[in-house]
Short mmCIF file of C-alpha atoms in Angstrom, two decimals:
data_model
loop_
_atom_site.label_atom_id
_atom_site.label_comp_id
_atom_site.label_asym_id
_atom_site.label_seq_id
_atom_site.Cartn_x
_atom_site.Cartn_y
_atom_site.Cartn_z
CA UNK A 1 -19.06 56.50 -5.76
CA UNK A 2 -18.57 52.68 -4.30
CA UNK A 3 -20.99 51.86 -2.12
CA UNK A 4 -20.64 50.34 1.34
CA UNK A 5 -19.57 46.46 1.27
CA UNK A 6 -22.22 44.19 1.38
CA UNK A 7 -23.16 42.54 5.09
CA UNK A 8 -22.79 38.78 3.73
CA UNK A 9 -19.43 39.06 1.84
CA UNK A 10 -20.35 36.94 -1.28
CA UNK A 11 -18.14 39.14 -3.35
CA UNK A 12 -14.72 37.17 -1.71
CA UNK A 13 -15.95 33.80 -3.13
CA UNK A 14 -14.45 34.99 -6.33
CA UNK A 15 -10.86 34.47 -6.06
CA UNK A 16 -9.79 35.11 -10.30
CA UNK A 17 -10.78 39.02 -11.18
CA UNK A 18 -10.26 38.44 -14.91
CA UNK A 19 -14.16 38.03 -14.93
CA UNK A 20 -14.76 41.33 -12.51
CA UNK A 21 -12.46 43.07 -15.13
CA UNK A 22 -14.32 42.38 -18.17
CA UNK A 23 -17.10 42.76 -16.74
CA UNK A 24 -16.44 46.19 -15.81
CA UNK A 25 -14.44 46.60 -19.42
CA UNK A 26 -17.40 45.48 -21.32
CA UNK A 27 -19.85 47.98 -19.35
CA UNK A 28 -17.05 50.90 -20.35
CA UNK A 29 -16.93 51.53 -16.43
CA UNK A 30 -13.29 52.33 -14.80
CA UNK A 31 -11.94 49.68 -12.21
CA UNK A 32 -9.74 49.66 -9.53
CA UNK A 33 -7.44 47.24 -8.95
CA UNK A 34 -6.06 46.15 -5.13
CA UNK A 35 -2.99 44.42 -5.18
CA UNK A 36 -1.86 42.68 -1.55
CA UNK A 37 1.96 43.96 -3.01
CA UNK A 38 3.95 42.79 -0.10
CA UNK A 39 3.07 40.46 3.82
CA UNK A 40 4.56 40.84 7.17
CA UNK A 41 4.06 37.98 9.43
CA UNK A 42 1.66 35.51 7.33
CA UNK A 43 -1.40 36.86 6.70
CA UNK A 44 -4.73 34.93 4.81
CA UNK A 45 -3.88 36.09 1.41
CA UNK A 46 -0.76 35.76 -0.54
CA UNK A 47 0.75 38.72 -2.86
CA UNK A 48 -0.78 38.87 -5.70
CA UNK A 49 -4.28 38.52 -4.21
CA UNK A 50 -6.45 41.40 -5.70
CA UNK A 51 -10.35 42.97 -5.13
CA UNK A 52 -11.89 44.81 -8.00
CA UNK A 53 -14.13 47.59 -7.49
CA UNK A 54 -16.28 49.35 -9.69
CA UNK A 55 -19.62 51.58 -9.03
CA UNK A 56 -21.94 49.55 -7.41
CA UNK A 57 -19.12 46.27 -7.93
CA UNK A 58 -17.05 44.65 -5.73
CA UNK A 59 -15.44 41.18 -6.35
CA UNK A 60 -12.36 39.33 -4.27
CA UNK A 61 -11.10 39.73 -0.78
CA UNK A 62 -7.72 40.65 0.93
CA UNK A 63 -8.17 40.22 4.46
CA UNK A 64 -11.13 37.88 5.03
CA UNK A 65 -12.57 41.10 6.68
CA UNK A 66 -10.71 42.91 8.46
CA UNK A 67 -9.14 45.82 6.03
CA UNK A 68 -11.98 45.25 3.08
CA UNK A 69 -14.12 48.44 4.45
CA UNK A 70 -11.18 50.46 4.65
CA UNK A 71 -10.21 49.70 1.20
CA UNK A 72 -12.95 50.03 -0.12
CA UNK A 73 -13.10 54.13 1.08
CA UNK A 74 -9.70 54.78 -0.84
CA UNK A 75 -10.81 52.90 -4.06
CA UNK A 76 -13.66 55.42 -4.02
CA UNK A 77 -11.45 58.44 -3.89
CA UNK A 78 -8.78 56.54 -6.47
CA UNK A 79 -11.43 56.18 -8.72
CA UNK A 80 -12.64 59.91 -8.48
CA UNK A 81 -8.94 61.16 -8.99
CA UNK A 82 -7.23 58.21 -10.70
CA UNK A 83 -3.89 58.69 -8.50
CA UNK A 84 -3.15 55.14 -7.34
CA UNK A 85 -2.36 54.54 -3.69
CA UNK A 86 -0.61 52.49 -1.76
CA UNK A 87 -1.67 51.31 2.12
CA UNK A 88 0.07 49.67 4.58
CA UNK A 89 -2.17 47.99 7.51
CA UNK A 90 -0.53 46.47 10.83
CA UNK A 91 2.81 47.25 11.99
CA UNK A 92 3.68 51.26 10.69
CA UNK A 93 0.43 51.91 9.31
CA UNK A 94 -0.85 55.10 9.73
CA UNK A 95 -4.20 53.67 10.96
CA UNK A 96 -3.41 51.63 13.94
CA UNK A 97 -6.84 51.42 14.72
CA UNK A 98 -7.55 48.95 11.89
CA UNK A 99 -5.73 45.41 12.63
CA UNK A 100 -5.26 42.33 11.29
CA UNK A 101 -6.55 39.54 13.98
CA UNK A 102 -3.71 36.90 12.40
CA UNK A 103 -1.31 40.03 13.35
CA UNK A 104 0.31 40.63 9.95
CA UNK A 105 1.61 43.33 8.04
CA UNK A 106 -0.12 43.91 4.63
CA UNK A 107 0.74 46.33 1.94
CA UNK A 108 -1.80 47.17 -0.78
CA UNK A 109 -1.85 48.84 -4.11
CA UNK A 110 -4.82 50.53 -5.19
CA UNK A 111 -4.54 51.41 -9.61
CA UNK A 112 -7.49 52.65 -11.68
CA UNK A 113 -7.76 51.22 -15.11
CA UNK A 114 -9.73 52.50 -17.63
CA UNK A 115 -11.73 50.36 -19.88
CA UNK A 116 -9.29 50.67 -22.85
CA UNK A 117 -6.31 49.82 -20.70
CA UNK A 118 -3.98 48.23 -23.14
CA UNK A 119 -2.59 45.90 -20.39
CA UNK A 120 -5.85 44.36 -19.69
CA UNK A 121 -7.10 43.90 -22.72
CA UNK A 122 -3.72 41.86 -23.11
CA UNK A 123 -4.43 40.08 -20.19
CA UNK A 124 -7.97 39.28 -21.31
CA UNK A 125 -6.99 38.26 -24.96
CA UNK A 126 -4.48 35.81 -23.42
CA UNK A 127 -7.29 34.25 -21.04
CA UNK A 128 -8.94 33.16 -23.87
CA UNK A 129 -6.72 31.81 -25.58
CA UNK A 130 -5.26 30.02 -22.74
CA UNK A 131 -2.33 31.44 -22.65
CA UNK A 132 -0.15 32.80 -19.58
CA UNK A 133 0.22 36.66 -19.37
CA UNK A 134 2.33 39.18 -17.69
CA UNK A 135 0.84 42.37 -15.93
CA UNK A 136 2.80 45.01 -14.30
CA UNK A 137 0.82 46.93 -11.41
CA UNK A 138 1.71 50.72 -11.11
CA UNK A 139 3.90 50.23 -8.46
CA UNK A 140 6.07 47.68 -10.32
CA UNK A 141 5.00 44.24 -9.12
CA UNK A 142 5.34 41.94 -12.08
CA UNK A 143 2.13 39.57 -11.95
CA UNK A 144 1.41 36.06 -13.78
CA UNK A 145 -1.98 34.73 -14.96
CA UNK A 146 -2.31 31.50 -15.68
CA UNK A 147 -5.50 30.01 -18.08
CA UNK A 148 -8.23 28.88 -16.15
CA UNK A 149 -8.08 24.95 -14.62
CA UNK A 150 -10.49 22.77 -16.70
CA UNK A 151 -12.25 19.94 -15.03
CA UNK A 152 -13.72 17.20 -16.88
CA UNK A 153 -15.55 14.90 -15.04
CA UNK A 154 -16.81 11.32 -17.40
CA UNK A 155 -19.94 9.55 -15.58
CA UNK A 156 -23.54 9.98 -15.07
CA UNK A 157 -23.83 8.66 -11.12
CA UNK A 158 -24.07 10.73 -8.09
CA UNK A 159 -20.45 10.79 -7.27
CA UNK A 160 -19.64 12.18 -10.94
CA UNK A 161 -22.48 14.98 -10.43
CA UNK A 162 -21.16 15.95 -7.41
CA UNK A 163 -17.57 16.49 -8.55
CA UNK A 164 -18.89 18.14 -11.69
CA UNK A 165 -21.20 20.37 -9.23
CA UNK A 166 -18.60 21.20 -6.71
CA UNK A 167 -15.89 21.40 -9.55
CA UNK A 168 -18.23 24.59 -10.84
CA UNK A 169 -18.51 25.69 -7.90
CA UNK A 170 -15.08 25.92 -6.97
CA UNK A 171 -13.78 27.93 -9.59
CA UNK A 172 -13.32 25.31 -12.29
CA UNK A 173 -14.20 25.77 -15.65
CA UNK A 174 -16.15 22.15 -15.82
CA UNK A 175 -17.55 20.08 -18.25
CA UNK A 176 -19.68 16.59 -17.54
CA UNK A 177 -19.31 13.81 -20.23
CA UNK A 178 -22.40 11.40 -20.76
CA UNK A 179 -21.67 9.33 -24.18
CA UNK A 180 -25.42 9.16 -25.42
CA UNK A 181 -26.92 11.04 -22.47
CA UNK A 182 -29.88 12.69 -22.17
CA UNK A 183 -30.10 16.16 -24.08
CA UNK A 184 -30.10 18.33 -21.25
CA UNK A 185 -27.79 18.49 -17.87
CA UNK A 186 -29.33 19.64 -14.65
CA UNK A 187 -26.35 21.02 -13.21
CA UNK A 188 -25.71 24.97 -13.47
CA UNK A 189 -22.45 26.27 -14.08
CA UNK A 190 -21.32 22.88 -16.02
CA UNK A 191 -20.35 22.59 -19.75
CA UNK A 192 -22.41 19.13 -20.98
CA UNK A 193 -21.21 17.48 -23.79
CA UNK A 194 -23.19 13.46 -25.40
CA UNK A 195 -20.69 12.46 -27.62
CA UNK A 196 -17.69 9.61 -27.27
CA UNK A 197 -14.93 10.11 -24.78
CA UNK A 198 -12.11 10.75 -27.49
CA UNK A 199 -14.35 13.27 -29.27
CA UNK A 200 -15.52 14.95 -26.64
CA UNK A 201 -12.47 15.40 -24.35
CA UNK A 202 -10.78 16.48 -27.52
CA UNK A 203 -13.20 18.72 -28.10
CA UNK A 204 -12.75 20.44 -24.72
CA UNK A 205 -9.23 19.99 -24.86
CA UNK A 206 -6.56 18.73 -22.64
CA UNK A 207 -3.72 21.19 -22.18
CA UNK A 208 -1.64 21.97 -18.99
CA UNK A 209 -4.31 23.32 -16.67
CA UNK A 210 -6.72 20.57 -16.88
CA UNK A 211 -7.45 17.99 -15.20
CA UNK A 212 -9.71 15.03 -15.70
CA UNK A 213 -11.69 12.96 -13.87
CA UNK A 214 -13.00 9.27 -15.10
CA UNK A 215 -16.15 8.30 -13.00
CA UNK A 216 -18.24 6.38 -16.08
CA UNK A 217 -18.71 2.98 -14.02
CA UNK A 218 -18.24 0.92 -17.93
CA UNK A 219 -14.93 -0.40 -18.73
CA UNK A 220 -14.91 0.44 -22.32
CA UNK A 221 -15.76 4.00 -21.61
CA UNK A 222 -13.29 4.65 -19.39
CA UNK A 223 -10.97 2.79 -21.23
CA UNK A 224 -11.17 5.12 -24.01
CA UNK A 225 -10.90 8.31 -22.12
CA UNK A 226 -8.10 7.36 -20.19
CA UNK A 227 -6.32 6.05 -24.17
CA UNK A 228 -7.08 9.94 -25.13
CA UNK A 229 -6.27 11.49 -21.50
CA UNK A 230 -3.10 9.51 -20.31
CA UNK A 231 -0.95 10.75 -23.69
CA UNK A 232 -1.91 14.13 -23.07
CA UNK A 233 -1.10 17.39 -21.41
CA UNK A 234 -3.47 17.00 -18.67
CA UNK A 235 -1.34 17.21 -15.25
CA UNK A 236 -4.42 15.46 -13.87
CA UNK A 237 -6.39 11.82 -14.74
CA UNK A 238 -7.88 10.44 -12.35
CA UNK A 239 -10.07 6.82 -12.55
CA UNK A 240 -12.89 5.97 -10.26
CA UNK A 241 -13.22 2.04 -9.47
CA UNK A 242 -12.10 -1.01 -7.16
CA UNK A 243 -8.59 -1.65 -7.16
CA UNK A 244 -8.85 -5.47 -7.51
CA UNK A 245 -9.64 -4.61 -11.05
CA UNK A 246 -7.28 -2.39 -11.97
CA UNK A 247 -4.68 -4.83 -13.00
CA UNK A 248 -6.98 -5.98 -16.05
CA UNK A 249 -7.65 -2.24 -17.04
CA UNK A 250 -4.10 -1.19 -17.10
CA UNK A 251 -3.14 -4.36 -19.16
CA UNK A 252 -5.46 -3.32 -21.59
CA UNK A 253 -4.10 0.02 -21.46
CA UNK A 254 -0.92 -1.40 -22.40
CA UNK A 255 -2.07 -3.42 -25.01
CA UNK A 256 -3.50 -0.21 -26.21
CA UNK A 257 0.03 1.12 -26.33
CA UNK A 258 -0.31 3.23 -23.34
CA UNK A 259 3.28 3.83 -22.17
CA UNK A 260 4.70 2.90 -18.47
CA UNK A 261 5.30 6.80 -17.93
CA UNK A 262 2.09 7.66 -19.04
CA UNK A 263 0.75 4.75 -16.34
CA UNK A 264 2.60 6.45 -13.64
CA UNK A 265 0.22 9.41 -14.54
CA UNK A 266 -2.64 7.65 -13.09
CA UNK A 267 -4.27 8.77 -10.25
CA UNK A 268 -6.49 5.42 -9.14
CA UNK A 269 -8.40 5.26 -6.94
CA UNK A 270 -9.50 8.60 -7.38
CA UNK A 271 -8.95 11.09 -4.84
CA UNK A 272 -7.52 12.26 -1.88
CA UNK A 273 -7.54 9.28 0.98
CA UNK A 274 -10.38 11.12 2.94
CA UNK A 275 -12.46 7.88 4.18
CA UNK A 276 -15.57 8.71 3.17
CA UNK A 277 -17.45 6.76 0.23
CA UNK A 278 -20.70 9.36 -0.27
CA UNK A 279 -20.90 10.88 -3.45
CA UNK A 280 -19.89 14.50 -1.72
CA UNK A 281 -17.29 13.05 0.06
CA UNK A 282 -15.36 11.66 -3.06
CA UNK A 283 -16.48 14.61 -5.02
CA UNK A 284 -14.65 16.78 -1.77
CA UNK A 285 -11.60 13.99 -2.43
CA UNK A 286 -11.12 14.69 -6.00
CA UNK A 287 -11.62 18.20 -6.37
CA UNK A 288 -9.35 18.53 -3.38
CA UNK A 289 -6.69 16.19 -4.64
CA UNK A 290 -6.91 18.31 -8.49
CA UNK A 291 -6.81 21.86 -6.11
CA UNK A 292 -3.05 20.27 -4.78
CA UNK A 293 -1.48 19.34 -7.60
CA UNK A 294 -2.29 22.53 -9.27
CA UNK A 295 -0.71 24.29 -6.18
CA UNK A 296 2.32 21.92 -5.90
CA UNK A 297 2.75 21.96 -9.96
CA UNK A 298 2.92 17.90 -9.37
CA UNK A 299 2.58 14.99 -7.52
CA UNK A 300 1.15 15.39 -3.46
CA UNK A 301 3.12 13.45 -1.99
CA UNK A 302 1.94 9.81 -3.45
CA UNK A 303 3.97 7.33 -5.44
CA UNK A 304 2.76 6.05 -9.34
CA UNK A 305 -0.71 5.84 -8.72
CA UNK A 306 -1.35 2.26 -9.23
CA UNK A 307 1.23 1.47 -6.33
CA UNK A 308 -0.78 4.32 -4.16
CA UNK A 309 -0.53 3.21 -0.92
CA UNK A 310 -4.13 4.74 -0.64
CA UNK A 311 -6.60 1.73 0.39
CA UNK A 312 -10.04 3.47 0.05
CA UNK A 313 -11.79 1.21 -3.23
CA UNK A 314 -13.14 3.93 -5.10
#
């Protein structure tokens, strides 16, 4: 039986139920699955948003609070009976008692899936090997999932732990680069790797859902990330530093055989143009610029980086 929903909702702050799946997979417990399958009006969660519950598990949110309870009361019963459901909240529901505040219309599809359910184990298999997978919910609504965003963040000053820190916390899969670091990283959540830039962002790889931040403060070591992370698939690099000196560093990058189109890649100074100049500030301006281009699939709204008219010397 699920139990009641927690009072502090900590379960919403995870917004990817891959994890919540396996989880429950790897335990052999059941799941259900709530799909937001269709919106009337707006509403604080697209379709495609989805809760997991389990017994005694809950992860995600649909509603930011307002239908959560509710939902979680048929999950119970569709994971008794294993008939999935579908509810409709605001306008035609059958419980007009329970309302949106934003007024909207939401539709939701409750599914149970068993631990062996061939689709997620598909699903699953494809998350780790980065890979894009299909998943049809009961009802028929076709679903994408994408790999998880990287986040590499080069440097070893405040500004670079804080973007590494709220990188992790933010959902990012995030690793810190410190060539010839210390052994250990004090930062939970965050991937730590000691050798050279080339090695070690190969190492993590650079594919289409990462992005990559250069904070390292030494010209040589951010030269040679941004050689290895400028040619790549990496819809992201970003380079920490004054812009009266980046003239000299993208002539060396051209010396270095670093193409004009690959230039145009480069997101310096770092960051959304925020004001601030505090590591958490630039870490917010960094992880928030890497959080738009991964929703707008390219460029926010700025020109080739180095002719940014961003002023902020970062």
């Amino acid at each position: 039986m699920i139990q009641a929903l927690p009072d502090w909702p900590l379960y919403g702050l995870a917004d990817d139920q891959r994890p919540a799946l396996r989880a429950l997979r790897a335990a052999g417990e059941p799941a259900v699955m709530a799909t937001i399958v269709a919106l009337g009006g707006g509403g604080p969660r697209p379709v495609g948003a989805q809760m997991v519950f389990g017994r005694d598990f809950v992860s995600g949110f649909l509603s930011g609070g307002c239908v959560e309870g509710d939902v979680a009361l048929h999950a119970a019963a569709c994971l008794e009976d294993g008939e999935p459901l579908r509810l409709v909240y605001g306008e035609g529901s059958p419980w007009p008692d329970i309302r949106l505040l934003c007024g909207a219309r939401i539709e939701i599809e409750l599914q149970r899936l068993l631990p062996d359910d061939a689709q997620v184990g598909a699903v699953l298999a494809a998350m780790d090997a980065r890979r894009t997978a299909g998943f049809t919910t009961a009802g028929g609504l076709s679903l994408t999932y994408e790999p998880v965003w990287k986040l590499i963040v080069l440097g070893a000053d405040p500004t670079a732990l804080a973007a590494a820190t709220l990188g992790a916390q933010s959902g990012f899969e995030t690793t810190l680069i410190r060539p010839r670091g210390p052994i250990a990283c004090p930062l939970a959540n965050v991937a730590y790797r000691r050798d050279e830039p080339a090695q070690a962002l190969s190492a993590v790889g650079l594919d289409a859902w990462t992005a990559v931040a250069i904070c390292g403060h030494d010209m040589d070591i951010d030269h040679a990330a941004l050689t290895t992370a400028l040619p790549s698939d990496a819809p992201y690099v970003g380079l920490l530093g004054a812009r009266r000196r980046l003239g000299e560093r993208l002539d060396r990058l051209r010396a270095a055989g670093i193409t004009e189109s690959q230039l145009q890649r480069l997101r310096a100074p770092i960051g959304l143009d925020l004001g601030g100049k505090a590591p958490w500030e630039i870490a917010v301006a960094v992880v928030g610029e890497v959080i738009a281009v991964r929703h707008a699939g390219g460029p926010v709204g700025r020109e080739a980086a180095y002719l940014s008219p961003v002023s902020t010397d970062r």
